[in-house]
Amino acid sequence: MNAKENVIASLAAALGTELPAAQIAELLEVPKSSTLGDYAFPTFSLAKIRRQAPPLIAQSLVDVIDQTGYEKVVATGAYVNFFLDKSTFAQDILATILTEGQHYGDSDLGAGGNVPIDMSSPNIAKPMSMGHLRSTVIGNSLAKIYSKIGYHPYKINYLGDWGTQFGKLIVAYHKWGSEAEIKADPIGNLLKYYVRFHKEAETDPKLDDEGRLWFKKLEDGDPEATHLWEWFRGLSLAEFNKIYQRLGVEFDSDNGEAYYNDKMDPVVQELTDKHLLQASQGAQIVDLTDEGLTPALIKRSDGATLYITRDLAAAIDRYHKFHFAKSLYVVGSEQTEHFKQLKAVLEKMGHTWAQDIVHVPFGLITKDGKKLSTRKGNVVLLDQVLDEAVDLAKAQIASKNPDLKNADQVAHQVGVGAVIFHDLKNDRLDSFDFSLQEVVRFEGETGPYVQYTNARAQSILRKAATNVDLTTDKLVLTDPKAWDVLKYLADFPNMITRAATEYEPSVIAKFALRLAKAFNKYYANSKILVADDELNARLALVSAVSQVLQAALDLLGVQAPAEM
RNA sequence: GGCGCAGUAGCUCAGCAGGAUAGAGCAACGGUCUUCUAAACCGUAGGUCGUGGGUUCGAGUCUCACCUGCGUCACCA
């Protein structure tokens, strides 16, 4: 029985039949300030039943509650405040964390269910921007979180390697490109052509028609179009892989949109058989007005497919492959409508599993208040941001810890960690304006702050040079300054499940910050390495903190150097 | 205009399922390294929680309206 259950049981015993345990659990809260206690029970709702003033009720409850096992139980105003027994709590939580090791916080909520995660999805022939970073790191973190609670995640890089844009790119390459240029700087020059295409298309709408024509050719298997497409795709993928390597992200599949090119006919056929498809203005659509949605365009008037056609094929394919418990799509919030359409069409087709499709949207990154647009050339290149961050980390190490051995490796871990953490610490849906200064910051609520905290803990453990004794009576820690740290440590499993149910890595990031801050405070006020009765318990605390910080960082996809 | 997301300190944001005096970080100012890494810690200052109703014993939190910003609304993804 954990601490919270104990408190509920105590209240239930005192209240008898007045309130069921489930309702007590619902009312029970954690006070904002730990000076008020560890758990608090508000008596307002009892005031109605008993027709008594809340403070009186609180006091009368305190009078009948059995106080054994608690430090104290007191009435403060309308609340019954429970103070847990510090040494028992410390013994329990430290022993649990240190015995369970890296499995602390694991659970079996997922029961082995498959969870394909659609993530990253950069577009071929375009550089990776900060927008792709979000999808990549959120998806990667969710995969780790879901794995920890017993699911089998399956990371899919749904590459944007198909669509009208390739027709446009081929036209642009024919008009202004050269093989030599592309070999020199593949993505840079492909992007240059693409930007120019859109600029010229503004005054020459015929270009768009040509682009659509070439995409149709590509879909029909035209050899020249196919050859160019393969070439562009291969070059792009090689560049992307360099970035994924820097980020430490690996995929289980690179099946992009093109992979579904030959899997769309059956879908269109199924839609036809089920009488869902109808002609409208020359195009083939599924009407969704009864869902309050705009129609889903399945085929263009020239017969070419669209994004949603491919996504339908992909969704069905993933279902057949995985029989997923959930199917996640980590895609920007501007595509919310698209996923509503996707689910609605699948439901109309009779696929009840459509309800397990979850769009995990995230907010837009802007630059100077404007949306990033590859077409308009308004981009923030991910590679450059990472370079900048790593350089800064190098400079920082040179001035703070010049003797550090593997300085380059640590600079990489810290710089990249800062960028990833920055992207994950706020609510997914928050939009933010890109600021390099903000992203590469190492002080305050940042990834490096958490990493640094762990490095300090590791440093103490190295200096102590003894193993922590896990015998429970050696884990008595009465120092009140350690209390907040202990409570946060105990909170980690809850944070993991909350992050999972909300699809929200920021829950973990914020938790890591809270724990790091509490530990730094403790560190600044208590001397750890002194030979007294509680030395072993303090080392256990330091060890547990380091272990949980590392676990939290790992769930975010951020590395934790032992020294920095 | 319809739908969606958001509006909390100068800036960036927390505030979990409504609850006890609204919290951090950055920036500003002032302290703390002969002692476990000062990428840290402590303090000072800074707020009509967009506006107005409603529900409730109690609203930053729920609800409605309005204002503001962003996204989106068929042949892009």
XYZ file of C-alpha atoms (C1' of nucleotides) in Angstrom:
641
model
C 0.000 0.000 0.000
C 1.489 3.334 -0.924
C 1.341 6.570 1.024
C -1.709 7.910 -0.756
C -3.682 4.721 -0.238
C -2.812 4.844 3.444
C -4.204 8.336 3.729
C -7.397 7.336 1.946
C -7.782 4.320 4.217
C -7.340 6.507 7.295
C -10.001 8.900 6.095
C -12.342 6.109 5.117
C -12.034 4.615 8.581
C -12.800 7.975 10.171
C -15.726 8.744 7.880
C -17.427 5.374 7.940
C -20.274 5.285 5.459
C -20.402 9.035 5.002
C -18.170 9.058 1.941
C -17.080 6.129 -0.241
C -13.336 5.615 -0.659
C -13.495 6.442 -4.339
C -14.875 9.860 -3.559
C -12.293 10.452 -0.870
C -9.599 9.661 -3.415
C -11.121 12.182 -5.768
C -11.234 14.944 -3.178
C -7.779 14.269 -1.762
C -5.189 16.734 -2.983
C -1.560 17.688 -2.628
C -1.077 21.085 -0.996
C 0.757 23.707 -2.969
C 3.267 24.169 -0.219
C 4.808 21.191 1.561
C 4.789 23.234 4.785
C 1.052 22.551 4.811
C 1.517 18.832 4.621
C 1.897 16.038 2.081
C -1.777 15.293 1.502
C -4.783 17.443 2.239
C -8.431 16.586 2.528
C -10.855 19.511 2.063
C -14.027 19.276 4.125
C -16.221 21.625 2.068
C -18.317 18.870 0.565
C -18.904 17.370 4.007
C -20.138 20.733 5.200
C -23.320 20.224 3.200
C -23.950 16.733 4.519
C -23.228 17.559 8.131
C -24.418 21.160 7.980
C -21.424 22.226 9.990
C -18.653 24.745 9.418
C -15.715 23.168 7.506
C -13.053 23.999 10.139
C -15.125 22.231 12.790
C -15.437 19.165 10.611
C -11.705 19.160 9.921
C -10.958 19.231 13.628
C -13.476 16.503 14.423
C -11.915 14.261 11.776
C -8.449 14.825 13.168
C -9.784 13.767 16.582
C -10.872 10.359 15.343
C -8.108 9.589 12.814
C -5.566 7.040 13.950
C -2.273 8.924 13.780
C 0.074 5.961 13.901
C 2.252 5.801 10.829
C 2.131 9.549 10.270
C 4.417 12.259 11.455
C 1.224 14.154 12.310
C -2.302 14.828 11.125
C -3.603 18.335 11.773
C -6.569 20.531 10.964
C -5.668 23.769 9.221
C -8.737 25.812 8.461
C -11.075 23.677 6.402
C -8.441 21.072 5.596
C -7.211 17.922 7.224
C -3.492 17.898 6.519
C -1.445 14.720 6.585
C 2.276 14.775 7.226
C 3.874 11.493 6.220
C 6.477 9.763 8.318
C 9.675 10.972 6.691
C 12.034 8.160 7.538
C 9.677 5.377 6.485
C 8.923 7.177 3.259
C 12.626 7.695 2.533
C 13.471 4.075 3.234
C 10.694 2.817 0.992
C 11.311 5.032 -1.977
C 15.102 4.782 -1.955
C 15.012 1.018 -1.645
C 12.451 0.785 -4.438
C 14.376 2.966 -6.862
C 17.759 1.412 -6.213
C 16.511 -2.167 -6.426
C 14.368 -1.665 -9.487
C 17.134 0.244 -11.238
C 16.327 1.225 -14.766
C 12.965 -0.522 -14.442
C 11.738 1.985 -11.873
C 8.550 3.465 -13.316
C 7.910 0.574 -15.705
C 4.362 -0.656 -16.009
C 2.293 -3.013 -18.064
C -0.515 -0.671 -19.029
C 0.146 -1.319 -22.689
C -0.127 -5.091 -22.349
C 2.181 -5.524 -25.324
C -0.045 -3.681 -27.788
C 1.506 -2.321 -30.973
C 1.756 1.417 -31.472
C 2.955 2.577 -34.869
C 4.085 6.189 -34.684
C 4.037 8.348 -37.787
C 6.732 10.923 -37.229
C 9.427 13.220 -38.585
C 8.268 12.990 -42.214
C 10.604 15.445 -43.897
C 10.001 16.242 -47.527
C 12.469 14.983 -50.053
C 14.487 17.719 -51.735
C 13.889 20.103 -48.891
C 16.158 20.751 -45.951
C 15.067 19.673 -42.484
C 13.812 22.597 -40.535
C 12.871 23.222 -36.939
C 9.358 22.049 -37.776
C 10.598 18.560 -38.580
C 12.594 18.586 -35.390
C 9.385 18.836 -33.388
C 7.736 15.883 -35.036
C 10.954 13.884 -34.757
C 11.710 14.490 -31.097
C 8.102 14.285 -29.914
C 7.617 11.022 -31.794
C 10.893 9.627 -30.516
C 10.050 10.536 -26.940
C 6.537 9.085 -27.167
C 8.032 5.862 -28.491
C 10.264 5.621 -25.431
C 7.447 6.531 -23.050
C 5.070 4.006 -24.588
C 7.714 1.359 -24.500
C 8.228 2.000 -20.781
C 4.576 1.395 -20.038
C 4.458 -1.871 -21.914
C 3.567 -1.071 -25.507
C 5.557 -1.962 -28.601
C 6.170 1.263 -30.495
C 7.093 1.160 -34.147
C 8.657 4.345 -35.483
C 7.749 5.184 -39.021
C 9.433 7.956 -40.932
C 6.610 8.755 -43.315
C 8.797 10.526 -45.831
C 7.218 13.175 -48.025
C 8.545 11.506 -51.135
C 5.501 11.702 -53.361
C 3.140 14.359 -54.611
C 2.778 17.213 -57.032
C 5.856 18.892 -55.603
C 8.008 16.322 -57.414
C 6.423 17.241 -60.692
C 7.274 20.825 -59.939
C 10.802 19.930 -58.975
C 11.339 18.019 -62.201
C 10.101 20.978 -64.224
C 12.374 23.322 -62.291
C 15.353 21.021 -62.736
C 14.760 20.821 -66.483
C 14.527 24.559 -66.796
C 17.271 25.837 -64.496
C 19.160 22.927 -62.993
C 22.323 21.009 -63.715
C 23.762 17.717 -62.554
C 26.961 19.410 -61.459
C 25.163 21.817 -59.176
C 23.187 19.055 -57.551
C 26.241 16.940 -56.931
C 27.948 19.875 -55.246
C 25.108 20.653 -52.852
C 22.105 18.409 -53.348
C 19.497 19.797 -51.006
C 20.698 23.373 -51.235
C 20.308 23.463 -54.995
C 17.116 21.431 -55.152
C 15.673 23.897 -52.701
C 16.905 26.766 -54.851
C 15.069 25.366 -57.890
C 11.949 24.778 -55.867
C 11.873 28.310 -54.489
C 12.453 29.750 -57.954
C 9.660 27.634 -59.365
C 7.150 29.080 -56.937
C 8.346 32.575 -57.532
C 8.016 32.286 -61.303
C 4.722 30.409 -61.054
C 3.175 33.487 -59.527
C 3.464 35.284 -62.845
C 3.331 32.197 -65.050
C 0.513 29.871 -63.946
C 1.339 27.484 -66.816
C 4.247 26.242 -64.699
C 1.825 24.746 -62.177
C 0.096 22.846 -64.963
C 3.451 21.524 -66.145
C 4.254 20.450 -62.598
C 1.004 18.563 -62.277
C 1.636 16.941 -65.654
C 5.052 15.667 -64.582
C 3.697 14.291 -61.351
C 1.060 12.423 -63.336
C 3.873 11.039 -65.484
C 5.708 9.951 -62.356
C 2.624 8.166 -61.056
C 2.256 6.455 -64.424
C 5.820 5.166 -64.281
C 7.474 7.396 -66.871
C 11.175 6.323 -66.930
C 12.704 9.791 -66.915
C 10.487 11.032 -64.139
C 11.173 7.903 -62.107
C 14.898 8.189 -62.614
C 15.003 11.793 -61.431
C 12.755 11.002 -58.481
C 15.005 8.168 -57.336
C 18.033 10.364 -57.652
C 16.541 13.221 -55.629
C 15.227 10.841 -53.008
C 18.509 9.045 -52.464
C 20.468 12.260 -52.094
C 17.984 13.662 -49.647
C 17.822 10.555 -47.513
C 21.584 10.528 -47.118
C 21.477 14.075 -45.798
C 18.582 13.318 -43.454
C 20.370 10.338 -41.993
C 23.265 12.516 -40.933
C 20.878 14.635 -38.913
C 19.074 11.656 -37.392
C 22.425 10.333 -36.314
C 23.220 13.595 -34.568
C 19.835 13.529 -32.840
C 20.212 9.888 -31.895
C 16.949 8.904 -33.554
C 16.449 5.669 -35.428
C 13.418 4.455 -37.346
C 11.840 1.083 -37.784
C 10.613 2.014 -41.224
C 11.355 4.556 -43.948
C 8.217 3.789 -45.895
C 7.124 7.162 -47.149
C 4.218 8.185 -49.266
C 5.674 6.667 -52.409
C 5.564 3.238 -50.788
C 1.795 3.397 -51.049
C 1.711 4.338 -54.700
C 0.640 0.859 -55.738
C -1.594 0.334 -52.719
C -4.132 3.019 -53.458
C -6.167 1.311 -56.167
C -7.712 -1.202 -53.758
C -8.678 1.653 -51.465
C -10.317 3.593 -54.271
C -12.028 0.372 -55.321
C -13.303 -0.223 -51.812
C -14.641 3.322 -51.652
C -16.403 2.775 -54.947
C -17.851 -0.581 -53.865
C -19.203 0.967 -50.708
C -20.751 3.785 -52.728
C -18.840 6.415 -50.844
C -17.120 7.955 -53.818
C -18.851 10.615 -55.861
C -17.913 12.928 -58.691
C -17.786 16.623 -57.972
C -16.404 19.304 -60.250
C -14.554 16.611 -62.153
C -12.833 15.212 -59.051
C -13.644 12.139 -56.956
C -14.654 12.939 -53.414
C -16.114 11.448 -50.257
C -18.800 13.722 -48.934
C -18.423 14.441 -45.217
C -21.001 17.155 -44.680
C -22.848 14.975 -42.162
C -19.661 15.033 -40.071
C -19.406 18.778 -40.408
C -16.277 18.407 -42.487
C -15.256 19.510 -45.933
C -15.254 16.776 -48.548
C -12.235 14.475 -48.756
C -10.639 14.757 -52.205
C -9.627 11.266 -53.220
C -8.695 11.848 -56.854
C -7.977 15.027 -58.744
C -9.821 15.789 -61.941
C -6.798 14.510 -63.894
C -6.981 11.213 -62.022
C -3.901 11.725 -59.867
C -4.078 10.864 -56.186
C -3.791 13.159 -53.245
C -2.312 13.154 -49.775
C -5.392 11.676 -48.129
C -5.565 8.865 -50.668
C -2.094 7.794 -49.645
C -2.865 8.257 -45.967
C -5.910 6.021 -46.274
C -3.822 3.315 -47.886
C -1.160 3.761 -45.213
C -3.662 3.605 -42.336
C -5.205 0.402 -43.681
C -1.797 -1.091 -44.359
C -0.657 -0.314 -40.820
C -3.758 -1.887 -39.390
C -3.191 -5.104 -41.295
C 0.465 -5.145 -40.310
C 0.144 -4.285 -36.636
C -3.436 -4.675 -35.456
C -2.457 -1.649 -33.442
C -3.695 -0.697 -29.996
C -3.191 2.891 -31.093
C -1.845 4.473 -34.216
C -0.162 7.804 -33.567
C 0.470 10.608 -36.029
C 2.854 13.269 -34.797
C 1.972 15.969 -37.277
C 1.528 19.743 -36.949
C -1.757 21.159 -35.706
C -2.432 22.797 -39.048
C -3.341 19.340 -40.305
C -6.026 18.699 -37.714
C -8.749 18.893 -40.336
C -6.963 16.357 -42.506
C -6.899 13.766 -39.735
C -10.527 14.348 -38.916
C -11.280 13.628 -42.561
C -9.058 10.574 -42.539
C -10.817 9.080 -39.515
C -14.241 10.003 -40.853
C -13.621 8.293 -44.193
C -12.254 5.176 -42.501
C -15.296 5.057 -40.249
C -17.613 5.373 -43.220
C -15.776 2.444 -44.746
C -16.727 0.474 -41.650
C -13.276 0.297 -40.095
C -14.090 0.534 -36.404
C -10.399 0.657 -35.551
C -10.360 4.196 -36.918
C -11.137 5.336 -33.387
C -7.687 4.153 -32.309
C -6.042 6.588 -34.675
C -4.702 9.511 -32.693
C -3.467 12.709 -34.217
C -0.827 14.153 -31.895
C -0.665 17.752 -33.063
C 1.947 20.323 -32.145
C 2.181 24.083 -32.419
C 3.734 26.048 -35.195
C 7.251 27.424 -35.091
C 7.429 30.866 -36.635
C 10.308 33.106 -37.571
C 9.811 36.795 -36.904
C 6.128 36.031 -36.392
C 5.725 34.456 -39.809
C 5.127 30.832 -40.674
C 8.183 28.979 -41.872
C 7.815 28.312 -45.533
C 10.257 26.362 -47.621
C 8.648 27.726 -50.741
C 9.229 31.292 -49.693
C 12.731 30.545 -48.496
C 11.850 31.475 -44.920
C 13.522 28.550 -43.157
C 15.501 27.813 -40.027
C 17.882 25.015 -40.893
C 18.128 22.329 -38.249
C 21.711 21.492 -39.135
C 22.818 25.046 -38.478
C 20.977 25.234 -35.185
C 22.669 22.026 -34.027
C 26.075 23.297 -35.153
C 25.569 26.494 -33.265
C 24.496 24.692 -30.099
C 27.431 22.287 -30.178
C 29.910 25.108 -30.771
C 28.508 26.987 -27.846
C 28.742 23.905 -25.654
C 32.384 23.522 -26.691
C 33.124 27.089 -25.687
C 31.353 26.558 -22.404
C 33.398 23.459 -21.622
C 36.623 25.222 -22.559
C 35.953 27.900 -19.986
C 34.315 25.861 -17.210
C 35.969 22.480 -17.388
C 39.025 22.688 -19.667
C 40.453 19.372 -18.459
C 37.399 17.372 -19.460
C 38.561 14.324 -21.353
C 36.036 13.563 -24.096
C 35.145 17.215 -24.521
C 33.931 16.920 -28.113
C 31.572 14.107 -27.313
C 30.184 15.933 -24.300
C 29.789 19.132 -26.318
C 27.701 17.163 -28.759
C 25.574 15.654 -25.986
C 25.029 18.997 -24.320
C 24.450 21.062 -27.440
C 22.044 18.629 -29.040
C 20.455 17.984 -25.661
C 19.747 21.678 -25.255
C 17.987 21.832 -28.609
C 15.890 18.716 -28.028
C 14.963 19.657 -24.488
C 13.945 23.124 -25.546
C 11.556 21.633 -28.053
C 10.013 19.256 -25.545
C 9.698 21.316 -22.408
C 6.590 23.254 -23.365
C 3.142 21.981 -24.157
C 3.125 20.426 -27.592
C 0.421 22.734 -28.827
C 2.186 25.949 -27.873
C 3.419 27.823 -30.879
C 6.639 29.718 -30.501
C 8.688 32.171 -32.423
C 12.123 30.783 -33.136
C 14.957 32.410 -31.233
C 18.414 30.927 -31.556
C 19.440 32.600 -28.326
C 16.614 30.870 -26.499
C 17.223 27.451 -28.039
C 20.942 27.308 -27.242
C 20.610 28.610 -23.700
C 22.321 26.452 -21.068
C 21.130 28.137 -17.891
C 17.849 28.071 -16.058
C 15.110 25.730 -17.221
C 17.116 23.946 -19.885
C 18.381 20.519 -20.839
C 21.960 21.321 -19.832
C 20.691 22.367 -16.390
C 19.293 18.879 -15.896
C 22.404 17.284 -17.378
C 24.606 19.385 -15.127
C 22.631 18.338 -12.068
C 23.160 14.712 -12.980
C 26.872 15.301 -13.614
C 27.227 16.794 -10.126
C 25.466 13.802 -8.611
C 27.737 11.464 -10.534
C 30.748 13.396 -9.346
C 29.760 12.854 -5.721
C 29.244 9.152 -6.278
C 32.685 8.884 -7.865
C 34.274 10.637 -4.905
C 32.401 8.504 -2.376
C 33.773 5.399 -4.055
C 31.631 3.028 -2.002
C 28.556 1.065 -2.892
C 25.283 2.092 -1.367
C 24.074 -0.338 1.273
C 20.435 -1.154 0.598
C 19.656 -2.556 4.016
C 16.558 -0.609 4.981
C 17.766 0.615 8.351
C 20.745 2.171 6.572
C 18.390 4.244 4.457
C 16.942 6.417 7.195
C 17.102 9.999 6.003
C 15.716 12.553 8.399
C 17.195 15.723 6.881
C 14.089 17.855 6.139
C 15.990 19.481 3.278
C 15.854 16.181 1.404
C 12.088 15.912 1.665
C 11.088 17.616 -1.576
C 13.643 15.579 -3.479
C 12.229 12.344 -2.077
C 8.686 13.287 -2.961
C 9.571 14.111 -6.530
C 11.441 10.830 -6.846
C 8.298 8.998 -5.779
C 6.288 10.902 -8.360
C 8.164 9.626 -11.420
C 5.897 6.640 -12.238
C 2.808 8.882 -12.200
C 4.504 11.346 -14.496
C 5.228 8.616 -17.012
C 1.635 7.469 -17.231
C 0.414 11.039 -17.415
C 2.854 11.824 -20.221
C 1.573 8.754 -22.046
C -2.135 9.400 -21.658
C -1.696 13.015 -22.695
C 0.823 12.235 -25.457
C 2.873 14.908 -23.797
C 6.653 14.578 -23.367
C 6.691 17.985 -21.672
C 5.279 16.297 -18.575
C 8.583 14.422 -18.290
C 10.674 17.486 -19.108
C 8.945 19.555 -16.444
C 9.316 16.747 -13.967
C 13.045 16.527 -14.678
C 13.357 20.262 -14.082
C 11.481 20.079 -10.788
C 13.600 17.200 -9.555
C 16.844 18.837 -10.683
C 15.913 22.100 -9.012
C 15.006 20.381 -5.757
C 18.260 18.445 -5.793
C 20.358 21.523 -6.520
C 18.745 23.229 -3.597
C 19.509 20.265 -1.383
C 23.067 20.112 -2.715
C 23.657 23.775 -1.949
C 22.432 23.455 1.627
C 23.571 20.035 2.789
C 26.991 18.533 2.844
C 26.735 15.023 1.527
C 30.185 13.526 1.889
C 30.595 13.646 5.656
C 31.048 10.537 7.749
C 28.007 10.281 9.991
C 25.063 7.926 10.510
C 23.166 9.116 7.467
C 26.007 9.105 4.927
C 24.788 5.886 3.342
C 21.247 7.231 3.106
C 22.460 10.468 1.511
C 24.482 8.556 -1.042
C 21.403 6.467 -1.740
C 19.503 9.682 -2.361
C 22.168 11.035 -4.699
C 22.275 7.742 -6.542
C 18.483 7.607 -6.861
C 18.359 11.203 -8.142
C 21.004 10.521 -10.744
C 19.252 7.369 -11.832
C 15.853 9.024 -12.178
C 17.274 12.086 -13.946
C 18.993 9.821 -16.435
C 15.803 7.858 -16.953
C 13.810 11.046 -17.505
C 16.357 12.435 -19.950
C 16.402 9.128 -21.760
C 12.620 9.248 -22.163
C 13.122 12.590 -23.858
C 15.879 11.317 -26.095
C 18.499 13.469 -24.354
C 21.838 12.027 -23.311
C 23.267 12.320 -19.828
C 27.073 12.727 -19.670
C 28.654 11.656 -16.380
C 30.904 14.705 -16.458
C 30.574 18.033 -18.153
C -17.753 34.238 -42.128
C -17.628 28.571 -40.183
C -14.464 25.400 -37.302
C -9.979 24.719 -34.153
C -6.018 26.533 -30.811
C -4.443 30.366 -27.673
C -4.540 35.216 -24.419
C -1.302 34.534 -16.583
C 4.941 39.379 -14.172
C 8.957 43.571 -19.212
C 10.011 38.610 -22.175
C 9.215 32.913 -22.384
C 6.057 29.904 -19.910
C 4.059 26.393 -15.145
C -0.435 25.985 -12.638
C -2.443 18.006 -12.943
C -9.144 16.061 -12.493
C -12.099 23.972 -9.619
C -9.940 24.561 -3.552
C -5.913 27.360 1.469
C -1.392 33.862 0.370
C -1.245 32.906 -8.321
C 4.510 29.986 -9.310
C 9.253 29.228 -12.319
C 13.016 30.672 -15.862
C 15.137 34.836 -18.573
C 16.169 40.044 -18.308
C 17.308 44.014 -13.827
C 19.472 44.837 -8.994
C 22.158 42.729 -4.599
C 24.579 38.530 -2.154
C 27.274 33.254 -2.039
C 33.206 29.564 -4.721
C 40.282 28.154 1.096
C 34.896 23.113 1.702
C 31.047 17.343 -2.845
C 31.601 20.840 -10.676
C 29.050 28.782 -9.390
C 26.075 25.432 -16.479
C 24.622 26.204 -9.318
C 22.335 28.496 -4.839
C 19.982 32.706 -1.953
C 17.554 37.494 -1.809
C 14.988 42.229 -3.906
C 11.636 44.027 -7.448
C 7.696 42.839 -10.790
C 0.489 40.393 -11.711
C -7.097 44.122 -12.226
C -4.733 35.666 -14.558
C -7.788 39.534 -22.387
C -13.072 41.876 -21.097
C -18.065 41.143 -19.182
C -21.941 37.832 -17.477
C -23.183 32.679 -15.456
C -22.617 27.889 -12.438
C -20.432 26.939 -7.340
C -19.460 27.306 -0.354
C -15.120 28.456 -3.629
C -13.192 30.049 -10.721
C -6.546 31.369 -13.574
C -9.072 26.435 -13.872
C -15.952 24.900 -15.878
C -19.865 27.675 -19.148
C -21.722 31.666 -22.512
C -20.849 36.216 -25.126
C -17.418 39.654 -26.848
C -12.290 41.505 -28.034
C -7.303 40.180 -29.846
C -3.638 36.801 -32.186
C -2.557 32.319 -34.918
C -4.084 28.009 -37.803
C -7.612 25.945 -41.224
C -11.840 25.908 -44.765
C -11.554 20.673 -52.411
C -7.891 19.485 -56.897
C -0.418 21.300 -51.779
C 1.276 18.192 -47.855
